[in-house]
mmCIF file of C-alpha atoms and ligand atoms in Angstrom:
data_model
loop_
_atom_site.group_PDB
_atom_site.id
_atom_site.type_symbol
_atom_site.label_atom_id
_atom_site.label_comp_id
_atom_site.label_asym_id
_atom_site.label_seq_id
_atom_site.Cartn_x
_atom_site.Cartn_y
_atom_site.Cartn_z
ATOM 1 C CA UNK A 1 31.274 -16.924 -5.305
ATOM 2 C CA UNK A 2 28.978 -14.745 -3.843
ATOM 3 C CA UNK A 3 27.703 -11.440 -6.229
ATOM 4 C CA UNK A 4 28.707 -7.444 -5.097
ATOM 5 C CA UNK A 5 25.072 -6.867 -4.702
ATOM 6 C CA UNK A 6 24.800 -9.721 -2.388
ATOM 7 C CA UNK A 7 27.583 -9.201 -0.862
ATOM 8 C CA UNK A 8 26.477 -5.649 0.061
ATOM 9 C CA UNK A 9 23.466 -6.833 1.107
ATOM 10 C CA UNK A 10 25.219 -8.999 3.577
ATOM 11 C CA UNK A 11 27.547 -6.233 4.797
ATOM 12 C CA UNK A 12 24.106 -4.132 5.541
ATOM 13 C CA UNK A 13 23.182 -6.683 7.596
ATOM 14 C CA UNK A 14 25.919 -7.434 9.631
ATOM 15 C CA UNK A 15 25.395 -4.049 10.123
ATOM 16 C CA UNK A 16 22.081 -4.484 11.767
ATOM 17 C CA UNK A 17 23.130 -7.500 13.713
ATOM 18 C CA UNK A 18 25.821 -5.391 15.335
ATOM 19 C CA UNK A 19 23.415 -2.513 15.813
ATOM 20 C CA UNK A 20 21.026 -4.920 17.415
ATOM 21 C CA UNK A 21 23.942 -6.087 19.656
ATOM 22 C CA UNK A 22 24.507 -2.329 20.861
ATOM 23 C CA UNK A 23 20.111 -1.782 21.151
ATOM 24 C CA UNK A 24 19.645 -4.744 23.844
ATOM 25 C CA UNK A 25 23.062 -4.002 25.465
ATOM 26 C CA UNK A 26 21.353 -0.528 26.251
ATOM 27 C CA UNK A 27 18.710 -1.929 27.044
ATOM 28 C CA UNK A 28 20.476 -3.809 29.708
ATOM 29 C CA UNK A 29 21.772 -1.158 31.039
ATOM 30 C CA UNK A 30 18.540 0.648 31.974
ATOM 31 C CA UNK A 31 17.087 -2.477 33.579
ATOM 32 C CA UNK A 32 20.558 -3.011 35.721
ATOM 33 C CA UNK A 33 20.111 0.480 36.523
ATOM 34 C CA UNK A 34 16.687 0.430 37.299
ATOM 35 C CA UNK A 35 17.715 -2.886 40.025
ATOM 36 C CA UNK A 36 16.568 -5.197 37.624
ATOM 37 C CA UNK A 37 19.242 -7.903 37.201
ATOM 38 C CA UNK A 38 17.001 -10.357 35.578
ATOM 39 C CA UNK A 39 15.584 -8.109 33.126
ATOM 40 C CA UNK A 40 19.330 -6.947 32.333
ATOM 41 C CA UNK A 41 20.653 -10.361 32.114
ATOM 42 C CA UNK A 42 18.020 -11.324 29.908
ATOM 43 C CA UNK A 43 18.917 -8.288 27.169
ATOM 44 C CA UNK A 44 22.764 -9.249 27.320
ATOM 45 C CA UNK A 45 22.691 -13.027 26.408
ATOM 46 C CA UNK A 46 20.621 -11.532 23.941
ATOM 47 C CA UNK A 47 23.643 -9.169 23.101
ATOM 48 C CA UNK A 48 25.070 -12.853 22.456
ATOM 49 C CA UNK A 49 22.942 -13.613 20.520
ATOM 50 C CA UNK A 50 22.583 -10.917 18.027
ATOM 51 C CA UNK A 51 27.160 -11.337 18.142
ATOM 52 C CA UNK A 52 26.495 -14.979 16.573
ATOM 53 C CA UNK A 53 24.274 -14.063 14.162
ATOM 54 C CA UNK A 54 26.577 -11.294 12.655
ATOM 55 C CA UNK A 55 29.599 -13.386 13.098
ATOM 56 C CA UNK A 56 27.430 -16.436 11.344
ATOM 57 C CA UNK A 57 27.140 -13.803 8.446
ATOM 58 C CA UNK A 58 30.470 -12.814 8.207
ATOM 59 C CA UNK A 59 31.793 -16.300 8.236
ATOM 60 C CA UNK A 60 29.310 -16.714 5.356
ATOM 61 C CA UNK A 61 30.542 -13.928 3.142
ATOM 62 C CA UNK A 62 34.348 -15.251 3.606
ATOM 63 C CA UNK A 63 33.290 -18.467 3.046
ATOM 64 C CA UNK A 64 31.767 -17.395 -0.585
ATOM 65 C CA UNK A 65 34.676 -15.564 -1.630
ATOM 66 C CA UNK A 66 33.050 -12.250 -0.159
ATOM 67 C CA UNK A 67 34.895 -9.258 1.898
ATOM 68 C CA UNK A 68 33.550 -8.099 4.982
ATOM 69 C CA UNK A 69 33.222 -4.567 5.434
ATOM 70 C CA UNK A 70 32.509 -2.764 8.598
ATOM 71 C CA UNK A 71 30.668 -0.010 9.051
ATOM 72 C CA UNK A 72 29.863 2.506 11.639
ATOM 73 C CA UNK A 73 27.313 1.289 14.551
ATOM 74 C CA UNK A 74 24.666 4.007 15.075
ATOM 75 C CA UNK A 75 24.346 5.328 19.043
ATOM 76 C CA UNK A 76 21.145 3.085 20.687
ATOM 77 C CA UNK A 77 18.325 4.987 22.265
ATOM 78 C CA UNK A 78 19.466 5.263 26.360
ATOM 79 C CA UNK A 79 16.279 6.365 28.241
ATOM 80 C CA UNK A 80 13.356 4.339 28.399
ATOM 81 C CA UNK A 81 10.257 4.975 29.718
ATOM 82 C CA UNK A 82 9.111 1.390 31.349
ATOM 83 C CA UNK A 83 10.097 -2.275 30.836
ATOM 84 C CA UNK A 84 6.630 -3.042 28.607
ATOM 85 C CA UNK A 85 8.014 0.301 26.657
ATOM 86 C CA UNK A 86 11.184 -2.002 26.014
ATOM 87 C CA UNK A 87 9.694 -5.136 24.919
ATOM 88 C CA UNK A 88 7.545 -3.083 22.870
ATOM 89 C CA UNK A 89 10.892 -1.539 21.021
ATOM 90 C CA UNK A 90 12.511 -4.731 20.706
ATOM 91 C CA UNK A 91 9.778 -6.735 19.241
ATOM 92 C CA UNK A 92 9.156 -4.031 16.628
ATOM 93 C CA UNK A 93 12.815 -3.864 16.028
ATOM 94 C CA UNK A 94 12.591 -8.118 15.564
ATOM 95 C CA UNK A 95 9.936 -7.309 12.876
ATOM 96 C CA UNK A 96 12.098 -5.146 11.004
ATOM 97 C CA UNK A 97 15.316 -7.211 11.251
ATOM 98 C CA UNK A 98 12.503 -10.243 9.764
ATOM 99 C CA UNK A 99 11.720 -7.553 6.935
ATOM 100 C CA UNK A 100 15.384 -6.902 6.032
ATOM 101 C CA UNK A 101 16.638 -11.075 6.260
ATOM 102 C CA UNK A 102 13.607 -11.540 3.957
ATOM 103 C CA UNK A 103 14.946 -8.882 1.301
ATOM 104 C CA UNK A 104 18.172 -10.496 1.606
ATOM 105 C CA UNK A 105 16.195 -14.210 0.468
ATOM 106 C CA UNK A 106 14.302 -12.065 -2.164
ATOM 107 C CA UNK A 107 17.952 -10.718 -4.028
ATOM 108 C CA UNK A 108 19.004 -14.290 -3.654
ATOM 109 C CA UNK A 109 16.147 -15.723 -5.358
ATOM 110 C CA UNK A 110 16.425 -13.067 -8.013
ATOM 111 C CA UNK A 111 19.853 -13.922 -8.302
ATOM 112 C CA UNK A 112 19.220 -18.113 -8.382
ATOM 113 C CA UNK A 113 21.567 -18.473 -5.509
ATOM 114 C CA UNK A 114 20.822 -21.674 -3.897
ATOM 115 C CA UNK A 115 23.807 -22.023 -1.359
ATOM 116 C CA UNK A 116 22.218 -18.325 -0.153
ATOM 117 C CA UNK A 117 19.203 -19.264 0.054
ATOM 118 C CA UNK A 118 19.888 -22.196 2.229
ATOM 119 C CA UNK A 119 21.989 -20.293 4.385
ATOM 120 C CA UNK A 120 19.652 -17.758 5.193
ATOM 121 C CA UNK A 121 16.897 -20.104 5.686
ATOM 122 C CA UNK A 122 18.203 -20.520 8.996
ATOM 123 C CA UNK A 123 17.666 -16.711 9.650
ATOM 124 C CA UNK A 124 14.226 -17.303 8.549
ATOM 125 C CA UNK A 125 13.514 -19.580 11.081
ATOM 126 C CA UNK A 126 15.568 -17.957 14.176
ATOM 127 C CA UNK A 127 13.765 -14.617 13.166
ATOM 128 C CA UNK A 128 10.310 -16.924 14.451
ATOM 129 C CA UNK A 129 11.842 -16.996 17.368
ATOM 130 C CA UNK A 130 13.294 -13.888 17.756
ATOM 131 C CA UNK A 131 10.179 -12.588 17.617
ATOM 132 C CA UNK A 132 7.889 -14.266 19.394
ATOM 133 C CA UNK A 133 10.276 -14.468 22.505
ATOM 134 C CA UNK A 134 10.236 -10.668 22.980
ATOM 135 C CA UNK A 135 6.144 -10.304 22.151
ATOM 136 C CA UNK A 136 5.896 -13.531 24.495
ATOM 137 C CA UNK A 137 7.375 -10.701 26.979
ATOM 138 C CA UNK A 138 5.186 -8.132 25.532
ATOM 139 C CA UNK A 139 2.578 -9.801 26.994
ATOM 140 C CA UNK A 140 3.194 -10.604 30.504
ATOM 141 C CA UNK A 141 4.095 -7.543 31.336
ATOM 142 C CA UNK A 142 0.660 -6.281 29.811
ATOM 143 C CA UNK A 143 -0.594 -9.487 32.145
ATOM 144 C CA UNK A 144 1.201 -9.072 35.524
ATOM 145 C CA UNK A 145 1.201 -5.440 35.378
ATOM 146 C CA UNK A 146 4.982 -3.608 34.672
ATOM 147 C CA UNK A 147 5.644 -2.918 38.511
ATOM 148 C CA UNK A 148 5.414 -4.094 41.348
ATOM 149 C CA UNK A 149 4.864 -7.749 42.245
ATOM 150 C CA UNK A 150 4.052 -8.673 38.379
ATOM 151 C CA UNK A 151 7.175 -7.053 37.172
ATOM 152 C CA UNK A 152 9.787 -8.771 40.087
ATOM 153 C CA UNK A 153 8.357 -12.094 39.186
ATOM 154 C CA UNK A 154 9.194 -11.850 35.160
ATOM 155 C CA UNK A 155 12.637 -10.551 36.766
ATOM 156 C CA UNK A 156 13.240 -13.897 38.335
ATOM 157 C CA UNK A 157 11.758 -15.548 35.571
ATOM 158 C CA UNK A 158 14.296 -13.890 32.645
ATOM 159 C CA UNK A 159 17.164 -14.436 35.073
ATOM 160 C CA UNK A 160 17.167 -17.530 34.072
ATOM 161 C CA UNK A 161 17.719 -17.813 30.719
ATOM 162 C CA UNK A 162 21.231 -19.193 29.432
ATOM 163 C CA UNK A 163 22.661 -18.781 26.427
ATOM 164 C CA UNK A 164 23.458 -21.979 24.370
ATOM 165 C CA UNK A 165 24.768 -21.190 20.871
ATOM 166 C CA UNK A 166 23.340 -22.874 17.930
ATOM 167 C CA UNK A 167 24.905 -26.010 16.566
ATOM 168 C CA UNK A 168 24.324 -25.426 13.074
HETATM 169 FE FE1 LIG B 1 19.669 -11.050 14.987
HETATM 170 O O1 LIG B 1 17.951 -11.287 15.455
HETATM 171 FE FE2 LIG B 1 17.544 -10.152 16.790
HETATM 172 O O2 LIG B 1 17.957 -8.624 15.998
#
């Protein structure tokens, strides 16, 4: 059975999955506004992403004996000022969502909760990835230049990423 404060904890962060979710789905919409399809369709299997990791959370709370509890979903920032301006955002915002799945493995090593502690280190690891895809971004766009030629050919290049969801 998983503890009140942890279980808070938890809630938080479902919290900041789903307001990750709602980020890179406006951040989608700039890009397909700006005629950027690749760009756009980069930010919303992201949006899939950042779905499974809440939903792996809540399935984790019920799971301990836990009771999810949704909260409102603050409004996403809508105007951006260039695509490196957006990588920029979202691989500072990766940092911080790092910073708050660590806290989460610091209350749960407080508390001497092992099955938490292996749960979330699977956050620990996805949250390498996380972000170094978006400062992988970061810089080629600092590379190749954020218009033009440079920025069509990321365009292509994110257009082809798929989402596969995570076995385990
Ligand atoms: Fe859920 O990792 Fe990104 O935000």
């Amino acid at each position: 059975m998983i503890t009140k404060n942890l279980q808070d904890a938890f809630n938080e962060q479902i919290n900041k999955e789903l307001y990750s979710e709602y980020l890179y789905l406006s951040m989608a919409t700039w890009f397909d506004a700006e005629n950027l399809p690749g760009f756009a369709s980069f930010f919303k299997i992201q949006v899939q992403e950042e779905r499974f990791h809440a939903m792996k959370i809540y399935d984790f709370v019920n799971e301990r004996g836990g009771r999810v509890i949704l909260e409102k979903i603050n409004k996403p920032q809508i105007n951006f000022k260039s695509a490196l301006a957006i990588f920029e955002m979202a691989y500072k915002h990766e940092q911080f969502i790092s910073k708050s799945i660590n806290e989460l493995m610091d209350v749960s090593i407080e508390e001497n909760d092992h099955a938490t502690k292996s749960f979330l280190n699977w956050f620990i690891d996805e949250q390498v990835e996380e972000e170094a895809s978006m400062d992988a971004i970061v810089g080629k766009l600092k590379m190749l230049g954020g218009n033009g030629h440079g920025l069509l050919m990321i365009d292509n290049e994110l257009g082809t990423r798929v989402f596969t969801p995570p076995t385990n």
